Short mmCIF file of C-alpha atoms in Angstrom, two decimals:
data_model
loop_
_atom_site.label_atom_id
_atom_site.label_comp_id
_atom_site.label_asym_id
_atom_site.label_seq_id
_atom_site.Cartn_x
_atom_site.Cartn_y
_atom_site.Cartn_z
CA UNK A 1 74.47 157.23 111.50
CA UNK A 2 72.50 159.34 114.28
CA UNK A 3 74.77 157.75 117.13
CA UNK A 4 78.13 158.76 114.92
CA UNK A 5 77.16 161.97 114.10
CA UNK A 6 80.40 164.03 114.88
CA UNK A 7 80.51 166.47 117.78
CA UNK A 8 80.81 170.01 116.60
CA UNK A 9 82.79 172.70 119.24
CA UNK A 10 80.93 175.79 119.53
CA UNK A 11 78.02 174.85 117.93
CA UNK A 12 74.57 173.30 119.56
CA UNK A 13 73.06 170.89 117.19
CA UNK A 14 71.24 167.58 117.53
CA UNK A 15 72.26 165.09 115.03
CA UNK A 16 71.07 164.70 111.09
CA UNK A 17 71.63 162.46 108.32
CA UNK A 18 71.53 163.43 104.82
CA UNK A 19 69.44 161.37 102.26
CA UNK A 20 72.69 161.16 100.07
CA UNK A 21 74.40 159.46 103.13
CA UNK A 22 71.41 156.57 103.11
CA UNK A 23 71.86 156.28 99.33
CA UNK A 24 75.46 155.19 100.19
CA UNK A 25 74.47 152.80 102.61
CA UNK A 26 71.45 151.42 100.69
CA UNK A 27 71.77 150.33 96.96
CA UNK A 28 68.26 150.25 96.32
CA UNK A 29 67.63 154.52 96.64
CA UNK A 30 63.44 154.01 95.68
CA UNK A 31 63.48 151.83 98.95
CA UNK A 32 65.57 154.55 100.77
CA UNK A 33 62.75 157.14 99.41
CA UNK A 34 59.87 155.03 100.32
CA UNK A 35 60.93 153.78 103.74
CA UNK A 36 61.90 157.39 104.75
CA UNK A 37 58.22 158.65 103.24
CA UNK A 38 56.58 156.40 105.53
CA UNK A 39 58.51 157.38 108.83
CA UNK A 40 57.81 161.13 108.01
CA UNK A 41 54.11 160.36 107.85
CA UNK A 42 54.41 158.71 110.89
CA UNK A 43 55.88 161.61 112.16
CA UNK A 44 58.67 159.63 113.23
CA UNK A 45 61.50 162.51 111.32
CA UNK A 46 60.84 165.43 109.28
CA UNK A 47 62.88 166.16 106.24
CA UNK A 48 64.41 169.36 105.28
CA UNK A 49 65.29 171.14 102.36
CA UNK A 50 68.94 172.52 102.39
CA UNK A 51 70.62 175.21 100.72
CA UNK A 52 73.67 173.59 99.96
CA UNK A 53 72.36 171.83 96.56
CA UNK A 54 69.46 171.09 94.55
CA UNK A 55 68.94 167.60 95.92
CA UNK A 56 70.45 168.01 99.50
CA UNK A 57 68.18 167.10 102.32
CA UNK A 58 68.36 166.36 105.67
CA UNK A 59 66.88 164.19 108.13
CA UNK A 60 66.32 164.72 111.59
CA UNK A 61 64.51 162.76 114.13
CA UNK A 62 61.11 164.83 114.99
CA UNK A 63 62.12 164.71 118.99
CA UNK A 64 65.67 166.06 117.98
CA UNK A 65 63.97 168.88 116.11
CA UNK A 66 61.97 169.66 119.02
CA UNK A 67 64.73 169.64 121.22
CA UNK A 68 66.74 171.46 118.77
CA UNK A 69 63.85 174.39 118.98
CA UNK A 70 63.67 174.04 122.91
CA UNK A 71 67.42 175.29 122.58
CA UNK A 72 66.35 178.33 120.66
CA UNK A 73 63.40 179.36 122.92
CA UNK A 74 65.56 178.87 125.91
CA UNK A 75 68.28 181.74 124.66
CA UNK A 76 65.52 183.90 123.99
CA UNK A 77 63.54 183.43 127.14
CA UNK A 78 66.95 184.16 128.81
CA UNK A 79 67.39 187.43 127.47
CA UNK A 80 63.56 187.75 128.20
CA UNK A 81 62.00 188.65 124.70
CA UNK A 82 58.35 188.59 123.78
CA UNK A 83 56.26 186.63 121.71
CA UNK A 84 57.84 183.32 122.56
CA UNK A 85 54.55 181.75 122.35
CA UNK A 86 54.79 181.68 118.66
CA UNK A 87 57.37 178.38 119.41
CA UNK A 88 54.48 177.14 121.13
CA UNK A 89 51.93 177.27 118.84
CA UNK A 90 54.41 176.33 116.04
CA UNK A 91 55.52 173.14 117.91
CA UNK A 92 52.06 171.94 118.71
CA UNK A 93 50.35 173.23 115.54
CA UNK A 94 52.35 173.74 112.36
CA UNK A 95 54.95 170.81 112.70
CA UNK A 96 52.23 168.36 113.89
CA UNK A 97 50.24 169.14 111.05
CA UNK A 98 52.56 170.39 108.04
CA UNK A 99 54.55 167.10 107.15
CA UNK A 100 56.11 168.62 103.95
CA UNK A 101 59.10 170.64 103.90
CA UNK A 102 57.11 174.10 103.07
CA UNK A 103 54.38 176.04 103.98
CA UNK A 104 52.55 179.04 102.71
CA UNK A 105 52.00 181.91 104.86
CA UNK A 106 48.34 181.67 104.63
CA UNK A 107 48.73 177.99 106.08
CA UNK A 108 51.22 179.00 108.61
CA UNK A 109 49.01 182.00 109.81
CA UNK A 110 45.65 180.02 109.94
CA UNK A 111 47.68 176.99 111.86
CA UNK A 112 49.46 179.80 113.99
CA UNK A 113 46.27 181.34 114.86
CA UNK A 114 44.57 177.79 116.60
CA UNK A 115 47.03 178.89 119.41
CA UNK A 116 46.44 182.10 119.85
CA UNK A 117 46.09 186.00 118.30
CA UNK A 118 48.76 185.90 115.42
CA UNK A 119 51.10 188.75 114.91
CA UNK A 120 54.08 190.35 112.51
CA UNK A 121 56.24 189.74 115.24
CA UNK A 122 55.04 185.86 116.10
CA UNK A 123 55.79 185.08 111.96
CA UNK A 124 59.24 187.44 112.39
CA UNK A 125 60.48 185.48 115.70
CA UNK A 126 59.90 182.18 113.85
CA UNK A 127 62.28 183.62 110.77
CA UNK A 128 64.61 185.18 113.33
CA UNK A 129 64.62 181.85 115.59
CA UNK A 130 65.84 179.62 112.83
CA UNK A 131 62.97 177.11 112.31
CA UNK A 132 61.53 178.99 109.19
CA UNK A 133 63.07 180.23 106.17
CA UNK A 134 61.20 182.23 103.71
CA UNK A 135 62.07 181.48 99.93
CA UNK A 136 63.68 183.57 97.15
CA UNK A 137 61.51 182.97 94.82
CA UNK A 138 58.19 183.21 96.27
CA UNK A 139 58.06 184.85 99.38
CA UNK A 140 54.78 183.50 100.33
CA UNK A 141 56.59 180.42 100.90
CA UNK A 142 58.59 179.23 103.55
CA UNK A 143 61.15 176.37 103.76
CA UNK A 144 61.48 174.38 106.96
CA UNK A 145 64.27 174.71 108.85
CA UNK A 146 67.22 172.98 111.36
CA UNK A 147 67.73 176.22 114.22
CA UNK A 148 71.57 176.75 114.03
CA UNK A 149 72.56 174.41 111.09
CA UNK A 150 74.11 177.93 109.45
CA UNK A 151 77.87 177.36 110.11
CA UNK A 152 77.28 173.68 110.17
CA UNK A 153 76.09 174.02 106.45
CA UNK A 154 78.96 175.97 105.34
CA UNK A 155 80.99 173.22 106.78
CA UNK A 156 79.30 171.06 104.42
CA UNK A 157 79.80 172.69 101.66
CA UNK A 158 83.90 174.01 101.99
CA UNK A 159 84.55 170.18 103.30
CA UNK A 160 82.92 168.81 99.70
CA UNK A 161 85.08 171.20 98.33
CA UNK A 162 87.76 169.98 100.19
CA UNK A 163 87.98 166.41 100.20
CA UNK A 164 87.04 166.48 95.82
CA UNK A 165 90.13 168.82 95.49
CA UNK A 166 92.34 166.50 98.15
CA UNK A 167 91.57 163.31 95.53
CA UNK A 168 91.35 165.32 92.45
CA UNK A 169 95.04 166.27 92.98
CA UNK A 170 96.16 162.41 93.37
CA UNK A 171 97.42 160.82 90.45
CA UNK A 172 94.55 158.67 89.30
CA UNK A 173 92.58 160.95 91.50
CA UNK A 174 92.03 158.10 94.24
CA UNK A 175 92.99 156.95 97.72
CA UNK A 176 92.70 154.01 99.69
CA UNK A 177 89.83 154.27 101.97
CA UNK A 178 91.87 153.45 105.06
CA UNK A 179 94.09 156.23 104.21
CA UNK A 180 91.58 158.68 103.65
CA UNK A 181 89.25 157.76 106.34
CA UNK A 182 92.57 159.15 109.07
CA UNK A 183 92.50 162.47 107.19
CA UNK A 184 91.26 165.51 109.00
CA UNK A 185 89.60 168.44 106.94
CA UNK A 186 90.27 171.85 107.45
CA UNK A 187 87.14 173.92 106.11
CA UNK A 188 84.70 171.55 107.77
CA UNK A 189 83.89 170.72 111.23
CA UNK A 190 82.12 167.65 110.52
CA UNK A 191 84.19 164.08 110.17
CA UNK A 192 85.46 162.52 107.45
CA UNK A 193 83.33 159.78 107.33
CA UNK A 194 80.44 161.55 107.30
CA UNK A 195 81.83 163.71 103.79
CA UNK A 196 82.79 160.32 102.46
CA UNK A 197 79.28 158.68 102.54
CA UNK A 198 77.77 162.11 101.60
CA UNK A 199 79.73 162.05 98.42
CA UNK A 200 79.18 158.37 97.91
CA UNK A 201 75.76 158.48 98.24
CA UNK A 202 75.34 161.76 95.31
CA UNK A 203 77.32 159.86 93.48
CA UNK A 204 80.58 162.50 93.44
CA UNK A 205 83.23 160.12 94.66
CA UNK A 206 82.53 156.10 94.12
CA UNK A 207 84.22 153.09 95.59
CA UNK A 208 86.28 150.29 94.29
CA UNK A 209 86.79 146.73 95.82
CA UNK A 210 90.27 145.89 95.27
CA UNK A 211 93.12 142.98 97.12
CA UNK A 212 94.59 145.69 99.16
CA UNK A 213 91.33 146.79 100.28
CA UNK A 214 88.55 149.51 99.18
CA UNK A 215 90.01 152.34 96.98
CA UNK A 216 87.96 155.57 96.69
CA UNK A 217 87.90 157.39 93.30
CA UNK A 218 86.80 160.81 91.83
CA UNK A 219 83.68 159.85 89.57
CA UNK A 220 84.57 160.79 85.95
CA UNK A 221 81.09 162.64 85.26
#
């Protein structure tokens, strides 16, 4: 799923998987779960919480993340602004240490702070560089995050959207796979493909075997 991830124009981002993309690959989702717990101990991938849905998260490789962040730093230390150490310190202390998707600020700080003198501005370049996200509903809090995944996300979202409404307007509000699979989406700049196991996997769209070959329908619930 990493190597097909689709190329996106105009936008700089190293490859993810959604866990709802696994589950459509995978019957057995408590293996899914429990294989992908172990590789995030391992630091082998981090996961991230997305804002897209209650239960969306993605998976990225942890040297794709860091060479996702390298990106970021490498803009800024282009247009020559300060503080940039904070990527430093966040690479080497907080993501090494932190496996789970969210940290407090107190944790961040004190983790921050075994690389150097933290400041406002360290915590504020983090926010402002993408790899943090501080949540709604307690503000202590922050949410991991994939630098640049903004437009990509909205993608997400208008192509689900998109491809439910596409079916939901058929007939029996199905398709044959083969059919669908040559389809291109307007609202989304990811692939097809990469939609259709998405919305296998959460259980939105579900596939039938038949003689002509694999139908996909609209799941009644």
């Amino acid at each position: 799923m990493r190597a097909q991830f689709p190329r996106i124009d105009k936008v700089s981002i190293k490859p993810f998987i959604l866990r709802s993309q696994l589950y459509s690959s995978v019957m057995d989702r408590t293996q899914v779960d429990r294989e992908l717990e172990s590789l995030r101990r391992a630091k082998t991938l981090r996961i991230f919480k997305l804002s897209t849905g209650q239960d969306d998260h993605a998976v990225m490789f942890l040297d794709d993340y860091i060479n996702q962040i390298d990106s970021v730093v490498k803009k800024k230390e282009e247009k020559k602004l300060p503080n940039l150490e904070a990527f430093d310190w966040f690479k080497m202390h907080v993501i090494d240490t932190r496996l789970e998707p969210n940290i407090s600020h107190e944790e961040l700080c004190s983790l921050l702070s075994l690389g150097g003198k933290v400041k406002d501005q360290h915590v504020s370049l983090l926010i402002n560089g993408g790899v943090l996200i501080r949540q709604l509903i307690d503000p202590d809090m922050y949410w991991f995050a994939i630098p640049s995944i903004g437009s990509v996300l909205k993608g997400l979202s208008q192509g689900r959207k998109e491809l439910l409404g596409l079916l939901s307007r058929k007939k029996y509000k199905e398709m044959m796979m083969a059919t669908l699979e040559k389809k291109r989406l307007r609202l989304s700049p990811l692939d097809m493909r990469f939609h259709l196991r998405d919305l296998i996997g959460s259980g939105h769209l579900k596939t039938i075997s038949t003689p002509t070959g694999l139908v996909v329908r609209v799941s009644k619930d």
